[in-house]
PDB file of C-alpha atoms in Angstrom:
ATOM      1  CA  UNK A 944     -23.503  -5.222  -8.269  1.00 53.00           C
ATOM      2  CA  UNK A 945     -19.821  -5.475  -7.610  1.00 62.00           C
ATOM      3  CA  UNK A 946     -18.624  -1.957  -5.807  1.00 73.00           C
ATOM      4  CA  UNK A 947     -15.447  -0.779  -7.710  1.00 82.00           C
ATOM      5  CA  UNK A 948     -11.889  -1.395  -6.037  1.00 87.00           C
ATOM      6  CA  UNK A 949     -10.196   1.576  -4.625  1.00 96.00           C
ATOM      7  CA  UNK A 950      -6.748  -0.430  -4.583  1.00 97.00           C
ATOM      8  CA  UNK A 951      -4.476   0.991  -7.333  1.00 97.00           C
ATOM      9  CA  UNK A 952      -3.522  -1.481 -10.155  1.00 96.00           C
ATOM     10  CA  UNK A 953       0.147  -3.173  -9.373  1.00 96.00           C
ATOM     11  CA  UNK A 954       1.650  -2.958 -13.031  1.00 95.00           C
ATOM     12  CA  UNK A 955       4.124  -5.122 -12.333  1.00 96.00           C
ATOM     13  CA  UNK A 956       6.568  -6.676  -9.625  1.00 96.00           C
ATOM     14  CA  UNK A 957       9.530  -4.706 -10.036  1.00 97.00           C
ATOM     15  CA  UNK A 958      10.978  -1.839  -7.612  1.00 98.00           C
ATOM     16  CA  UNK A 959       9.665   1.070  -9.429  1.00 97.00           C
ATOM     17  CA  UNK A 960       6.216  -0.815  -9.825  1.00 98.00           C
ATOM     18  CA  UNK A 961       6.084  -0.844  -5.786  1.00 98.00           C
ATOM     19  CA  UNK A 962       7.001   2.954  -5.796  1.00 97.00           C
ATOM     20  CA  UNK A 963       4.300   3.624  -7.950  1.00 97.00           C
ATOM     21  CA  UNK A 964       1.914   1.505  -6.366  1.00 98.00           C
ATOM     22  CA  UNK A 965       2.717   2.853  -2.688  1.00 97.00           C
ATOM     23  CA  UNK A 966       2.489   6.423  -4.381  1.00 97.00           C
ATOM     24  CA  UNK A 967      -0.892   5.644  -5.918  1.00 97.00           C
ATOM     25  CA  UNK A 968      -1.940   4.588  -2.454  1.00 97.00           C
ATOM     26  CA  UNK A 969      -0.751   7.601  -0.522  1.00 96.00           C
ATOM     27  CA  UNK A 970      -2.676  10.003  -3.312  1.00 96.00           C
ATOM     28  CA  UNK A 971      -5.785   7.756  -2.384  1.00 95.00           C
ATOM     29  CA  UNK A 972      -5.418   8.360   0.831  1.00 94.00           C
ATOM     30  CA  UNK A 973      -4.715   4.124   1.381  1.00 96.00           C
ATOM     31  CA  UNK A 974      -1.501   4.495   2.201  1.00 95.00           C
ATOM     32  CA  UNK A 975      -0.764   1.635   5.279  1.00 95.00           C
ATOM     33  CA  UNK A 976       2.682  -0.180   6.108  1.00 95.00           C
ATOM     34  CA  UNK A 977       3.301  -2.994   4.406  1.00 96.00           C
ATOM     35  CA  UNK A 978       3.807  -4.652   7.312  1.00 96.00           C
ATOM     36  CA  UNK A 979       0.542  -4.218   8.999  1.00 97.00           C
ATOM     37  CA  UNK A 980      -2.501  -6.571   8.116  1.00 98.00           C
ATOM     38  CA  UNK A 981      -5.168  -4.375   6.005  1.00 98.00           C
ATOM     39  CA  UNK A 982      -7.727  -5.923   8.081  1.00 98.00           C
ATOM     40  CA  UNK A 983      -6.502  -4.230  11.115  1.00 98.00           C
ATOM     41  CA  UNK A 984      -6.359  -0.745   9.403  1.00 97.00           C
ATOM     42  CA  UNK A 985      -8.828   2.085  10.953  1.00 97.00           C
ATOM     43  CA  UNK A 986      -9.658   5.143   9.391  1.00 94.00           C
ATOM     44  CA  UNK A 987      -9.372   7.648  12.801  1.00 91.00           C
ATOM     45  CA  UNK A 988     -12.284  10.024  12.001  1.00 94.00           C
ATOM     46  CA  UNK A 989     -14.685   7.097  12.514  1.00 95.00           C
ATOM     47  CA  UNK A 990     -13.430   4.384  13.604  1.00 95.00           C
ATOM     48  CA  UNK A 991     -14.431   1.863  10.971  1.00 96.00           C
ATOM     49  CA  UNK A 992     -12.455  -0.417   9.239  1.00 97.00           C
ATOM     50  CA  UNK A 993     -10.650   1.268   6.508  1.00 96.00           C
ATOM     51  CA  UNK A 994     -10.693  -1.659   3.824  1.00 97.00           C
ATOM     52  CA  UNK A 995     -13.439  -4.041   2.911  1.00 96.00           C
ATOM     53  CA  UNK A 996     -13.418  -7.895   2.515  1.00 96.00           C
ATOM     54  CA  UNK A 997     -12.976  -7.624  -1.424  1.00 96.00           C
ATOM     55  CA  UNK A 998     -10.239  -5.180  -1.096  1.00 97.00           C
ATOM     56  CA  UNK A 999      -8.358  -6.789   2.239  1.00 97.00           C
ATOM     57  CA  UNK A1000      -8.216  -9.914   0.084  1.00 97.00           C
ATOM     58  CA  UNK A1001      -6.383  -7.763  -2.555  1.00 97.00           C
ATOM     59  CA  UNK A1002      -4.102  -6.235  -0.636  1.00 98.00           C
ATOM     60  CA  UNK A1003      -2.762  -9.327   1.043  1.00 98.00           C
ATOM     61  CA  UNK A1004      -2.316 -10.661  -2.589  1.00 98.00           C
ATOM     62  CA  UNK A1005      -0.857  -7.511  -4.167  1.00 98.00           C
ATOM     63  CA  UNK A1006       2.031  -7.304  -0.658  1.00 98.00           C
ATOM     64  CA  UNK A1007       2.388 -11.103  -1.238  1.00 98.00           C
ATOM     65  CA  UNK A1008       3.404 -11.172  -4.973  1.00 97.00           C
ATOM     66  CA  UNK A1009       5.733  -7.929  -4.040  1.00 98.00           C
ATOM     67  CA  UNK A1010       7.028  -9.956  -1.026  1.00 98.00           C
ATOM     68  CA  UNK A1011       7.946 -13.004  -3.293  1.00 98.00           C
ATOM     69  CA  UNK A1012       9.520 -11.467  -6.205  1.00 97.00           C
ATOM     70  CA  UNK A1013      11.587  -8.369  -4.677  1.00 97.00           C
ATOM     71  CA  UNK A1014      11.566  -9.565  -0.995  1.00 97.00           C
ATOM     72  CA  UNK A1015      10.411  -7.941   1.907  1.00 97.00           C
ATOM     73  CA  UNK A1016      13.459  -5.539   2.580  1.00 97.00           C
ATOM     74  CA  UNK A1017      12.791  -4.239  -1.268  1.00 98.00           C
ATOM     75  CA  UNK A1018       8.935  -4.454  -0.174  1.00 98.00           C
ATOM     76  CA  UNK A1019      10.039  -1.787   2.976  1.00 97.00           C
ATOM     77  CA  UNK A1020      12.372   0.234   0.794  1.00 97.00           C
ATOM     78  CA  UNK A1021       9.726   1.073  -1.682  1.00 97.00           C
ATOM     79  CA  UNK A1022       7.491   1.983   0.827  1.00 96.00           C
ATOM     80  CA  UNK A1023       9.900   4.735   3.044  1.00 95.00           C
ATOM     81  CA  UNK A1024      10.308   7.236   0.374  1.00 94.00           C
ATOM     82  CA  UNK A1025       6.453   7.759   0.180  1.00 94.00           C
ATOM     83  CA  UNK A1026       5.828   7.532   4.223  1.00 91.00           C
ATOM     84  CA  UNK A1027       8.483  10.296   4.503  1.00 91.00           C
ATOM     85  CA  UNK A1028       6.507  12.485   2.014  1.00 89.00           C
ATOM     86  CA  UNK A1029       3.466  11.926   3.643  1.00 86.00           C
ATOM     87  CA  UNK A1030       5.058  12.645   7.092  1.00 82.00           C
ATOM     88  CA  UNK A1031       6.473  16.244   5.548  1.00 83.00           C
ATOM     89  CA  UNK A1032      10.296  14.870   5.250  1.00 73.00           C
ATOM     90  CA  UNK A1033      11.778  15.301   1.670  1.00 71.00           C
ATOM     91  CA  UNK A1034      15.026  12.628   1.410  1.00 65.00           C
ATOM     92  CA  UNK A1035      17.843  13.823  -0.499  1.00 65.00           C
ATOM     93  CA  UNK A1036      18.005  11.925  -3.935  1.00 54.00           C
TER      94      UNK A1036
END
């Protein structure tokens, strides 16, 4: 029996895509920087890893096709909005 992925579906490779995705991420409480290897991420209440195998796997493949088609400063500038949010700072539009 295959355990069901928490990682949000990427629609599609384009800017608003990432937004979404990073959004979807941050309401599943999976929100990481895209920078970081998901196999190193640590939920802090316990200690464990926060990702599985399965879902590490996906996540490297999800950040790759986003790194390929908008490029890694796009990759970053999806991503900021939503950290911000989640650290409590509203940017201007």
């Amino acid at each position: 029996m295959h355990a069901q992925s928490r990682i949000p579906k990427l629609r599609d490779t384009t800017f608003d895509s990432a937004l979404l995705w990073f959004s979807e991420m941050q309401y599943g409480k999976l929100l990481f920087h895209p920078e970081d290897d998901p196999a190193d991420i640590i939920t802090i209440a316990d200690g464990e890893r926060t990702f599985s195998d399965s879902e590490v796997q996906e996540l490297r493949f999800l950040l790759d096709e986003l790194d390929e088609n908008l490029g890694h400063d796009k990759v970053i500038e999806a991503a900021y909005p939503i950290f911000m949010a989640a650290f409590g700072e509203h940017l201007d539009d």
